[in-house]
């Protein structure tokens, strides 16, 4: 009798909690995407099994392109068989600037509207001269992509938030590039690690952000302008330093088109289900 009473109380509590949560609208309603780099160590071992794992997590979008050990044609077929759609591809800065027509060709092959670049070449410190060169390069390459119906996005990596003329070097990039030729992908962890407030930055340049990397950084890790940190500092969303609900509210308000979980940690297999459950619970 006592055990039955306890069971009823537990069940009642769960049901009440479920009813309460269902009465609220979920914050995150977009398709869940994955940055292919997350599985950089798994794809070389078994591509099919890795894609099966991704599918089992309920992930339906990917930012690629293909791993090096499989042809684009075969990888595209394998994605289609699992209901996973490529919605953006990442290409090297040098490749984009030297041959933007090839970037167009690749984007059209994958059927994506977005091509992103995640690193601007520079020395030990990112300088205004680096930023000025990037402005010219991005506008030049971005125009070629724009004229072909594709959007070039730059993914800040943290080092761009060094001070410059009352703002930051990222402000210089944003204000001096043509909005028609360059948009941005926010990696929320790298923006935060460089000293920016991701939510405020989204609102500040609300018409420029199109894509987002979802990741969090371990508590206690100090910010800096290096654009780097140990991969062990990548943690499941909601367990680190970032205000994920505030960022997602801002992302929704400014109209982010695609979201990609990127977990560079060797513990990503355990962390990604936690991340997915967390964003679905908000």
PDB file of C-alpha atoms in Angstrom:
ATOM      1  CA  UNK A   1       0.000   0.000   0.000  1.00  0.00           C
ATOM      2  CA  UNK A   2       2.812   2.375   0.946  1.00  0.00           C
ATOM      3  CA  UNK A   3       4.717   1.591  -2.289  1.00  0.00           C
ATOM      4  CA  UNK A   4       1.537   2.160  -4.324  1.00  0.00           C
ATOM      5  CA  UNK A   5       1.012   5.530  -2.691  1.00  0.00           C
ATOM      6  CA  UNK A   6       4.581   6.587  -3.451  1.00  0.00           C
ATOM      7  CA  UNK A   7       4.180   5.513  -7.099  1.00  0.00           C
ATOM      8  CA  UNK A   8       0.957   7.511  -7.425  1.00  0.00           C
ATOM      9  CA  UNK A   9       2.599  10.608  -5.939  1.00  0.00           C
ATOM     10  CA  UNK A  10       5.582  10.343  -8.286  1.00  0.00           C
ATOM     11  CA  UNK A  11       3.349   9.778 -11.306  1.00  0.00           C
ATOM     12  CA  UNK A  12       1.149  12.726 -10.326  1.00  0.00           C
ATOM     13  CA  UNK A  13       4.175  14.983  -9.996  1.00  0.00           C
ATOM     14  CA  UNK A  14       5.485  13.923 -13.422  1.00  0.00           C
ATOM     15  CA  UNK A  15       2.064  14.423 -15.043  1.00  0.00           C
ATOM     16  CA  UNK A  16       1.659  17.856 -13.474  1.00  0.00           C
ATOM     17  CA  UNK A  17       5.115  18.885 -14.634  1.00  0.00           C
ATOM     18  CA  UNK A  18       4.440  17.582 -18.132  1.00  0.00           C
ATOM     19  CA  UNK A  19       1.137  19.442 -18.344  1.00  0.00           C
ATOM     20  CA  UNK A  20       2.800  22.649 -17.160  1.00  0.00           C
ATOM     21  CA  UNK A  21       5.630  22.357 -19.703  1.00  0.00           C
ATOM     22  CA  UNK A  22       3.204  21.620 -22.527  1.00  0.00           C
ATOM     23  CA  UNK A  23       1.262  24.782 -21.709  1.00  0.00           C
ATOM     24  CA  UNK A  24       4.314  26.856 -22.674  1.00  0.00           C
ATOM     25  CA  UNK A  25       5.542  27.342 -26.225  1.00  0.00           C
ATOM     26  CA  UNK A  26       8.971  25.829 -26.871  1.00  0.00           C
ATOM     27  CA  UNK A  27      11.767  28.339 -27.450  1.00  0.00           C
ATOM     28  CA  UNK A  28      13.691  26.274 -29.992  1.00  0.00           C
ATOM     29  CA  UNK A  29      11.546  25.070 -32.893  1.00  0.00           C
ATOM     30  CA  UNK A  30      14.037  24.967 -35.769  1.00  0.00           C
ATOM     31  CA  UNK A  31      15.378  21.780 -37.369  1.00  0.00           C
ATOM     32  CA  UNK A  32      18.446  20.494 -35.535  1.00  0.00           C
ATOM     33  CA  UNK A  33      21.610  20.630 -37.594  1.00  0.00           C
ATOM     34  CA  UNK A  34      25.142  19.386 -37.071  1.00  0.00           C
ATOM     35  CA  UNK A  35      28.506  20.784 -38.113  1.00  0.00           C
ATOM     36  CA  UNK A  36      30.284  17.905 -39.871  1.00  0.00           C
ATOM     37  CA  UNK A  37      33.569  18.812 -38.144  1.00  0.00           C
ATOM     38  CA  UNK A  38      32.062  17.410 -34.942  1.00  0.00           C
ATOM     39  CA  UNK A  39      32.548  13.904 -36.363  1.00  0.00           C
ATOM     40  CA  UNK A  40      35.971  14.503 -37.950  1.00  0.00           C
ATOM     41  CA  UNK A  41      37.425  11.495 -36.096  1.00  0.00           C
ATOM     42  CA  UNK A  42      34.462   9.193 -36.747  1.00  0.00           C
ATOM     43  CA  UNK A  43      33.946   9.681 -40.485  1.00  0.00           C
ATOM     44  CA  UNK A  44      37.363   8.210 -41.427  1.00  0.00           C
ATOM     45  CA  UNK A  45      36.480   5.020 -39.514  1.00  0.00           C
ATOM     46  CA  UNK A  46      32.933   4.378 -40.725  1.00  0.00           C
ATOM     47  CA  UNK A  47      30.921   6.962 -42.624  1.00  0.00           C
ATOM     48  CA  UNK A  48      27.686   4.981 -42.772  1.00  0.00           C
ATOM     49  CA  UNK A  49      27.666   4.194 -39.056  1.00  0.00           C
ATOM     50  CA  UNK A  50      28.427   7.813 -38.208  1.00  0.00           C
ATOM     51  CA  UNK A  51      25.549   9.040 -40.369  1.00  0.00           C
ATOM     52  CA  UNK A  52      23.272   6.448 -38.761  1.00  0.00           C
ATOM     53  CA  UNK A  53      24.213   7.860 -35.358  1.00  0.00           C
ATOM     54  CA  UNK A  54      23.472  11.392 -36.551  1.00  0.00           C
ATOM     55  CA  UNK A  55      20.086  10.299 -37.898  1.00  0.00           C
ATOM     56  CA  UNK A  56      19.230   8.497 -34.645  1.00  0.00           C
ATOM     57  CA  UNK A  57      19.702  11.786 -32.775  1.00  0.00           C
ATOM     58  CA  UNK A  58      16.945  13.400 -34.830  1.00  0.00           C
ATOM     59  CA  UNK A  59      19.382  15.619 -36.719  1.00  0.00           C
ATOM     60  CA  UNK A  60      18.107  16.561 -40.178  1.00  0.00           C
ATOM     61  CA  UNK A  61      20.538  19.245 -41.397  1.00  0.00           C
ATOM     62  CA  UNK A  62      24.277  19.401 -41.853  1.00  0.00           C
ATOM     63  CA  UNK A  63      26.948  21.976 -42.540  1.00  0.00           C
ATOM     64  CA  UNK A  64      29.614  20.264 -44.609  1.00  0.00           C
ATOM     65  CA  UNK A  65      30.882  19.558 -47.152  1.00  0.00           C
ATOM     66  CA  UNK A  66      31.859  15.884 -47.419  1.00  0.00           C
ATOM     67  CA  UNK A  67      34.584  14.101 -45.415  1.00  0.00           C
ATOM     68  CA  UNK A  68      37.841  13.580 -47.297  1.00  0.00           C
ATOM     69  CA  UNK A  69      37.467   9.797 -47.510  1.00  0.00           C
ATOM     70  CA  UNK A  70      34.297   9.816 -49.611  1.00  0.00           C
ATOM     71  CA  UNK A  71      33.324  11.499 -52.866  1.00  0.00           C
ATOM     72  CA  UNK A  72      30.823  14.360 -52.808  1.00  0.00           C
ATOM     73  CA  UNK A  73      28.475  12.298 -54.986  1.00  0.00           C
ATOM     74  CA  UNK A  74      28.504   9.291 -52.651  1.00  0.00           C
ATOM     75  CA  UNK A  75      28.175  11.383 -49.500  1.00  0.00           C
ATOM     76  CA  UNK A  76      25.267  13.312 -50.961  1.00  0.00           C
ATOM     77  CA  UNK A  77      23.535  10.001 -51.712  1.00  0.00           C
ATOM     78  CA  UNK A  78      24.183   8.704 -48.189  1.00  0.00           C
ATOM     79  CA  UNK A  79      22.736  11.859 -46.656  1.00  0.00           C
ATOM     80  CA  UNK A  80      19.610  11.626 -48.808  1.00  0.00           C
ATOM     81  CA  UNK A  81      19.084   8.004 -47.778  1.00  0.00           C
ATOM     82  CA  UNK A  82      18.920   9.137 -44.160  1.00  0.00           C
ATOM     83  CA  UNK A  83      16.818  12.257 -44.638  1.00  0.00           C
ATOM     84  CA  UNK A  84      19.681  14.613 -43.828  1.00  0.00           C
ATOM     85  CA  UNK A  85      19.972  17.783 -45.894  1.00  0.00           C
ATOM     86  CA  UNK A  86      23.139  19.781 -46.482  1.00  0.00           C
ATOM     87  CA  UNK A  87      22.181  23.418 -45.922  1.00  0.00           C
ATOM     88  CA  UNK A  88      25.596  25.113 -45.766  1.00  0.00           C
ATOM     89  CA  UNK A  89      29.197  24.289 -46.607  1.00  0.00           C
ATOM     90  CA  UNK A  90      32.405  25.610 -45.106  1.00  0.00           C
ATOM     91  CA  UNK A  91      35.317  26.473 -47.365  1.00  0.00           C
ATOM     92  CA  UNK A  92      38.813  27.793 -46.779  1.00  0.00           C
ATOM     93  CA  UNK A  93      39.490  31.538 -47.005  1.00  0.00           C
ATOM     94  CA  UNK A  94      42.157  30.974 -49.653  1.00  0.00           C
ATOM     95  CA  UNK A  95      39.877  28.803 -51.753  1.00  0.00           C
ATOM     96  CA  UNK A  96      37.074  31.369 -51.629  1.00  0.00           C
ATOM     97  CA  UNK A  97      39.256  34.342 -52.510  1.00  0.00           C
ATOM     98  CA  UNK A  98      41.303  32.620 -55.219  1.00  0.00           C
ATOM     99  CA  UNK A  99      38.431  30.870 -56.987  1.00  0.00           C
ATOM    100  CA  UNK A 100      34.968  32.064 -55.942  1.00  0.00           C
ATOM    101  CA  UNK A 101      33.497  30.482 -59.085  1.00  0.00           C
ATOM    102  CA  UNK A 102      34.505  27.066 -57.741  1.00  0.00           C
ATOM    103  CA  UNK A 103      32.737  27.906 -54.472  1.00  0.00           C
ATOM    104  CA  UNK A 104      29.625  28.647 -56.520  1.00  0.00           C
ATOM    105  CA  UNK A 105      30.003  25.318 -58.298  1.00  0.00           C
ATOM    106  CA  UNK A 106      30.305  23.432 -55.008  1.00  0.00           C
ATOM    107  CA  UNK A 107      27.357  25.251 -53.455  1.00  0.00           C
ATOM    108  CA  UNK A 108      25.159  24.451 -56.437  1.00  0.00           C
ATOM    109  CA  UNK A 109      26.195  20.802 -56.331  1.00  0.00           C
ATOM    110  CA  UNK A 110      25.076  20.534 -52.717  1.00  0.00           C
ATOM    111  CA  UNK A 111      22.022  22.689 -53.289  1.00  0.00           C
ATOM    112  CA  UNK A 112      22.962  25.092 -50.486  1.00  0.00           C
ATOM    113  CA  UNK A 113      22.335  28.814 -50.238  1.00  0.00           C
ATOM    114  CA  UNK A 114      25.178  29.504 -47.821  1.00  0.00           C
ATOM    115  CA  UNK A 115      28.954  29.181 -47.960  1.00  0.00           C
ATOM    116  CA  UNK A 116      30.872  30.013 -44.801  1.00  0.00           C
ATOM    117  CA  UNK A 117      34.487  30.869 -44.036  1.00  0.00           C
ATOM    118  CA  UNK A 118      35.666  30.292 -40.450  1.00  0.00           C
ATOM    119  CA  UNK A 119      39.149  31.785 -40.338  1.00  0.00           C
ATOM    120  CA  UNK A 120      40.943  34.850 -41.676  1.00  0.00           C
ATOM    121  CA  UNK A 121      44.686  34.223 -42.064  1.00  0.00           C
ATOM    122  CA  UNK A 122      46.741  36.397 -39.721  1.00  0.00           C
ATOM    123  CA  UNK A 123      49.814  36.400 -37.506  1.00  0.00           C
ATOM    124  CA  UNK A 124      49.930  36.051 -33.745  1.00  0.00           C
ATOM    125  CA  UNK A 125      47.470  38.943 -33.423  1.00  0.00           C
ATOM    126  CA  UNK A 126      44.597  39.926 -35.707  1.00  0.00           C
ATOM    127  CA  UNK A 127      45.248  43.524 -36.832  1.00  0.00           C
ATOM    128  CA  UNK A 128      43.435  46.315 -38.633  1.00  0.00           C
ATOM    129  CA  UNK A 129      45.513  45.542 -41.725  1.00  0.00           C
ATOM    130  CA  UNK A 130      44.227  41.959 -41.617  1.00  0.00           C
ATOM    131  CA  UNK A 131      40.695  43.294 -41.273  1.00  0.00           C
ATOM    132  CA  UNK A 132      41.083  45.723 -44.184  1.00  0.00           C
ATOM    133  CA  UNK A 133      42.376  42.978 -46.470  1.00  0.00           C
ATOM    134  CA  UNK A 134      39.502  40.718 -45.411  1.00  0.00           C
ATOM    135  CA  UNK A 135      36.975  43.454 -46.223  1.00  0.00           C
ATOM    136  CA  UNK A 136      38.301  43.681 -49.771  1.00  0.00           C
ATOM    137  CA  UNK A 137      38.507  39.911 -50.194  1.00  0.00           C
ATOM    138  CA  UNK A 138      35.059  39.226 -48.771  1.00  0.00           C
ATOM    139  CA  UNK A 139      33.392  41.910 -50.882  1.00  0.00           C
ATOM    140  CA  UNK A 140      35.104  40.647 -54.028  1.00  0.00           C
ATOM    141  CA  UNK A 141      34.308  36.965 -53.486  1.00  0.00           C
ATOM    142  CA  UNK A 142      30.925  37.693 -51.940  1.00  0.00           C
ATOM    143  CA  UNK A 143      29.782  39.570 -55.038  1.00  0.00           C
ATOM    144  CA  UNK A 144      30.485  36.531 -57.212  1.00  0.00           C
ATOM    145  CA  UNK A 145      28.485  34.315 -54.867  1.00  0.00           C
ATOM    146  CA  UNK A 146      25.694  36.887 -54.533  1.00  0.00           C
ATOM    147  CA  UNK A 147      25.363  37.161 -58.310  1.00  0.00           C
ATOM    148  CA  UNK A 148      24.768  33.404 -58.352  1.00  0.00           C
ATOM    149  CA  UNK A 149      22.140  33.383 -55.609  1.00  0.00           C
ATOM    150  CA  UNK A 150      24.473  32.268 -52.816  1.00  0.00           C
ATOM    151  CA  UNK A 151      25.298  34.059 -49.546  1.00  0.00           C
ATOM    152  CA  UNK A 152      28.848  34.215 -48.230  1.00  0.00           C
ATOM    153  CA  UNK A 153      29.003  34.105 -44.432  1.00  0.00           C
ATOM    154  CA  UNK A 154      31.986  34.804 -42.217  1.00  0.00           C
ATOM    155  CA  UNK A 155      32.214  32.878 -38.928  1.00  0.00           C
ATOM    156  CA  UNK A 156      34.040  34.997 -36.302  1.00  0.00           C
ATOM    157  CA  UNK A 157      36.421  33.001 -34.132  1.00  0.00           C
ATOM    158  CA  UNK A 158      36.955  35.362 -31.198  1.00  0.00           C
ATOM    159  CA  UNK A 159      40.164  37.131 -32.208  1.00  0.00           C
ATOM    160  CA  UNK A 160      38.150  39.752 -34.140  1.00  0.00           C
ATOM    161  CA  UNK A 161      36.866  41.333 -30.909  1.00  0.00           C
ATOM    162  CA  UNK A 162      40.063  43.171 -30.102  1.00  0.00           C
ATOM    163  CA  UNK A 163      39.536  46.924 -29.538  1.00  0.00           C
ATOM    164  CA  UNK A 164      39.577  49.367 -32.435  1.00  0.00           C
ATOM    165  CA  UNK A 165      38.439  53.021 -32.507  1.00  0.00           C
ATOM    166  CA  UNK A 166      35.857  52.775 -29.757  1.00  0.00           C
ATOM    167  CA  UNK A 167      34.575  49.425 -30.972  1.00  0.00           C
ATOM    168  CA  UNK A 168      36.165  46.191 -32.119  1.00  0.00           C
ATOM    169  CA  UNK A 169      37.809  44.866 -35.251  1.00  0.00           C
ATOM    170  CA  UNK A 170      34.651  42.844 -35.817  1.00  0.00           C
ATOM    171  CA  UNK A 171      32.714  46.113 -35.879  1.00  0.00           C
ATOM    172  CA  UNK A 172      35.116  47.284 -38.571  1.00  0.00           C
ATOM    173  CA  UNK A 173      34.448  44.137 -40.626  1.00  0.00           C
ATOM    174  CA  UNK A 174      30.688  44.467 -40.239  1.00  0.00           C
ATOM    175  CA  UNK A 175      30.547  48.190 -41.016  1.00  0.00           C
ATOM    176  CA  UNK A 176      32.898  48.145 -43.991  1.00  0.00           C
ATOM    177  CA  UNK A 177      31.742  45.072 -45.887  1.00  0.00           C
ATOM    178  CA  UNK A 178      28.799  45.298 -48.257  1.00  0.00           C
ATOM    179  CA  UNK A 179      25.755  43.676 -46.580  1.00  0.00           C
ATOM    180  CA  UNK A 180      24.709  42.300 -49.962  1.00  0.00           C
ATOM    181  CA  UNK A 181      28.010  40.466 -50.315  1.00  0.00           C
ATOM    182  CA  UNK A 182      28.779  39.322 -46.772  1.00  0.00           C
ATOM    183  CA  UNK A 183      26.643  37.952 -43.978  1.00  0.00           C
ATOM    184  CA  UNK A 184      27.734  36.203 -40.794  1.00  0.00           C
ATOM    185  CA  UNK A 185      27.493  32.891 -38.993  1.00  0.00           C
ATOM    186  CA  UNK A 186      27.671  33.229 -35.229  1.00  0.00           C
ATOM    187  CA  UNK A 187      29.543  30.593 -33.295  1.00  0.00           C
ATOM    188  CA  UNK A 188      28.150  31.526 -29.915  1.00  0.00           C
ATOM    189  CA  UNK A 189      31.031  30.017 -27.950  1.00  0.00           C
ATOM    190  CA  UNK A 190      33.777  31.707 -29.951  1.00  0.00           C
ATOM    191  CA  UNK A 191      31.995  35.064 -29.847  1.00  0.00           C
ATOM    192  CA  UNK A 192      31.672  34.760 -26.067  1.00  0.00           C
ATOM    193  CA  UNK A 193      35.265  33.557 -25.651  1.00  0.00           C
ATOM    194  CA  UNK A 194      36.465  36.642 -27.529  1.00  0.00           C
ATOM    195  CA  UNK A 195      34.665  38.884 -25.041  1.00  0.00           C
ATOM    196  CA  UNK A 196      31.440  39.608 -26.938  1.00  0.00           C
ATOM    197  CA  UNK A 197      27.906  39.202 -25.645  1.00  0.00           C
ATOM    198  CA  UNK A 198      26.336  36.887 -28.263  1.00  0.00           C
ATOM    199  CA  UNK A 199      22.748  38.060 -27.756  1.00  0.00           C
ATOM    200  CA  UNK A 200      23.666  41.758 -27.885  1.00  0.00           C
ATOM    201  CA  UNK A 201      25.832  41.154 -30.944  1.00  0.00           C
ATOM    202  CA  UNK A 202      22.932  39.453 -32.722  1.00  0.00           C
ATOM    203  CA  UNK A 203      20.699  42.459 -32.101  1.00  0.00           C
ATOM    204  CA  UNK A 204      23.429  44.949 -33.016  1.00  0.00           C
ATOM    205  CA  UNK A 205      23.808  43.516 -36.520  1.00  0.00           C
ATOM    206  CA  UNK A 206      20.398  41.886 -36.725  1.00  0.00           C
ATOM    207  CA  UNK A 207      20.191  41.857 -40.509  1.00  0.00           C
ATOM    208  CA  UNK A 208      23.610  40.275 -41.038  1.00  0.00           C
ATOM    209  CA  UNK A 209      23.357  36.994 -39.102  1.00  0.00           C
ATOM    210  CA  UNK A 210      22.111  33.995 -41.075  1.00  0.00           C
ATOM    211  CA  UNK A 211      23.624  30.881 -39.455  1.00  0.00           C
ATOM    212  CA  UNK A 212      24.591  29.735 -35.972  1.00  0.00           C
ATOM    213  CA  UNK A 213      26.921  27.225 -34.316  1.00  0.00           C
ATOM    214  CA  UNK A 214      25.549  25.971 -31.017  1.00  0.00           C
ATOM    215  CA  UNK A 215      28.255  25.231 -28.448  1.00  0.00           C
ATOM    216  CA  UNK A 216      29.149  26.054 -24.857  1.00  0.00           C
ATOM    217  CA  UNK A 217      32.392  26.489 -22.931  1.00  0.00           C
ATOM    218  CA  UNK A 218      33.366  24.980 -19.617  1.00  0.00           C
ATOM    219  CA  UNK A 219      32.821  27.102 -16.512  1.00  0.00           C
ATOM    220  CA  UNK A 220      35.938  28.813 -15.213  1.00  0.00           C
ATOM    221  CA  UNK A 221      37.652  29.224 -18.599  1.00  0.00           C
ATOM    222  CA  UNK A 222      38.797  32.820 -19.075  1.00  0.00           C
ATOM    223  CA  UNK A 223      38.092  34.760 -22.267  1.00  0.00           C
ATOM    224  CA  UNK A 224      40.904  35.798 -24.602  1.00  0.00           C
ATOM    225  CA  UNK A 225      41.584  36.913 -28.178  1.00  0.00           C
ATOM    226  CA  UNK A 226      43.537  33.867 -29.356  1.00  0.00           C
ATOM    227  CA  UNK A 227      40.683  32.222 -31.249  1.00  0.00           C
ATOM    228  CA  UNK A 228      41.586  28.952 -29.559  1.00  0.00           C
ATOM    229  CA  UNK A 229      40.999  26.844 -26.465  1.00  0.00           C
ATOM    230  CA  UNK A 230      41.341  23.189 -25.534  1.00  0.00           C
ATOM    231  CA  UNK A 231      38.737  20.955 -27.168  1.00  0.00           C
ATOM    232  CA  UNK A 232      38.109  19.571 -23.693  1.00  0.00           C
ATOM    233  CA  UNK A 233      36.527  22.941 -22.882  1.00  0.00           C
ATOM    234  CA  UNK A 234      33.605  22.243 -25.227  1.00  0.00           C
ATOM    235  CA  UNK A 235      30.680  21.139 -23.038  1.00  0.00           C
ATOM    236  CA  UNK A 236      27.013  20.318 -23.551  1.00  0.00           C
ATOM    237  CA  UNK A 237      24.725  23.314 -23.941  1.00  0.00           C
ATOM    238  CA  UNK A 238      23.339  24.469 -20.631  1.00  0.00           C
ATOM    239  CA  UNK A 239      26.262  23.144 -18.595  1.00  0.00           C
ATOM    240  CA  UNK A 240      28.759  25.897 -19.405  1.00  0.00           C
ATOM    241  CA  UNK A 241      29.030  29.671 -19.175  1.00  0.00           C
ATOM    242  CA  UNK A 242      26.703  30.858 -21.941  1.00  0.00           C
ATOM    243  CA  UNK A 243      23.172  32.188 -21.468  1.00  0.00           C
ATOM    244  CA  UNK A 244      21.648  29.809 -23.992  1.00  0.00           C
ATOM    245  CA  UNK A 245      17.977  30.856 -23.526  1.00  0.00           C
ATOM    246  CA  UNK A 246      18.885  34.529 -23.994  1.00  0.00           C
ATOM    247  CA  UNK A 247      20.940  33.771 -27.089  1.00  0.00           C
ATOM    248  CA  UNK A 248      18.246  31.591 -28.664  1.00  0.00           C
ATOM    249  CA  UNK A 249      15.613  34.258 -28.036  1.00  0.00           C
ATOM    250  CA  UNK A 250      17.811  36.782 -29.834  1.00  0.00           C
ATOM    251  CA  UNK A 251      18.570  34.324 -32.639  1.00  0.00           C
ATOM    252  CA  UNK A 252      14.873  33.737 -33.195  1.00  0.00           C
ATOM    253  CA  UNK A 253      14.167  37.461 -33.154  1.00  0.00           C
ATOM    254  CA  UNK A 254      16.780  38.271 -35.809  1.00  0.00           C
ATOM    255  CA  UNK A 255      15.776  35.362 -38.031  1.00  0.00           C
ATOM    256  CA  UNK A 256      18.648  32.867 -37.943  1.00  0.00           C
ATOM    257  CA  UNK A 257      18.041  30.443 -40.813  1.00  0.00           C
ATOM    258  CA  UNK A 258      19.987  27.341 -39.727  1.00  0.00           C
ATOM    259  CA  UNK A 259      21.422  26.075 -36.437  1.00  0.00           C
ATOM    260  CA  UNK A 260      24.282  23.587 -36.210  1.00  0.00           C
ATOM    261  CA  UNK A 261      25.493  21.854 -33.076  1.00  0.00           C
ATOM    262  CA  UNK A 262      29.282  21.826 -33.099  1.00  0.00           C
ATOM    263  CA  UNK A 263      30.957  19.889 -30.322  1.00  0.00           C
ATOM    264  CA  UNK A 264      34.719  19.549 -30.762  1.00  0.00           C
ATOM    265  CA  UNK A 265      35.159  17.614 -27.521  1.00  0.00           C
ATOM    266  CA  UNK A 266      36.269  13.965 -27.564  1.00  0.00           C
ATOM    267  CA  UNK A 267      33.213  13.488 -25.319  1.00  0.00           C
ATOM    268  CA  UNK A 268      30.779  14.681 -27.989  1.00  0.00           C
ATOM    269  CA  UNK A 269      28.996  11.312 -28.213  1.00  0.00           C
ATOM    270  CA  UNK A 270      27.856  11.676 -24.616  1.00  0.00           C
ATOM    271  CA  UNK A 271      27.356  15.446 -24.749  1.00  0.00           C
ATOM    272  CA  UNK A 272      25.284  15.885 -27.902  1.00  0.00           C
ATOM    273  CA  UNK A 273      22.204  14.011 -26.571  1.00  0.00           C
ATOM    274  CA  UNK A 274      22.384  16.257 -23.483  1.00  0.00           C
ATOM    275  CA  UNK A 275      22.562  19.338 -25.709  1.00  0.00           C
ATOM    276  CA  UNK A 276      19.566  18.236 -27.771  1.00  0.00           C
ATOM    277  CA  UNK A 277      17.475  17.401 -24.725  1.00  0.00           C
ATOM    278  CA  UNK A 278      18.358  20.764 -23.200  1.00  0.00           C
ATOM    279  CA  UNK A 279      17.385  22.945 -26.167  1.00  0.00           C
ATOM    280  CA  UNK A 280      14.156  20.977 -26.587  1.00  0.00           C
ATOM    281  CA  UNK A 281      13.317  21.598 -22.933  1.00  0.00           C
ATOM    282  CA  UNK A 282      13.529  25.381 -23.184  1.00  0.00           C
TER     283      UNK A 282
END
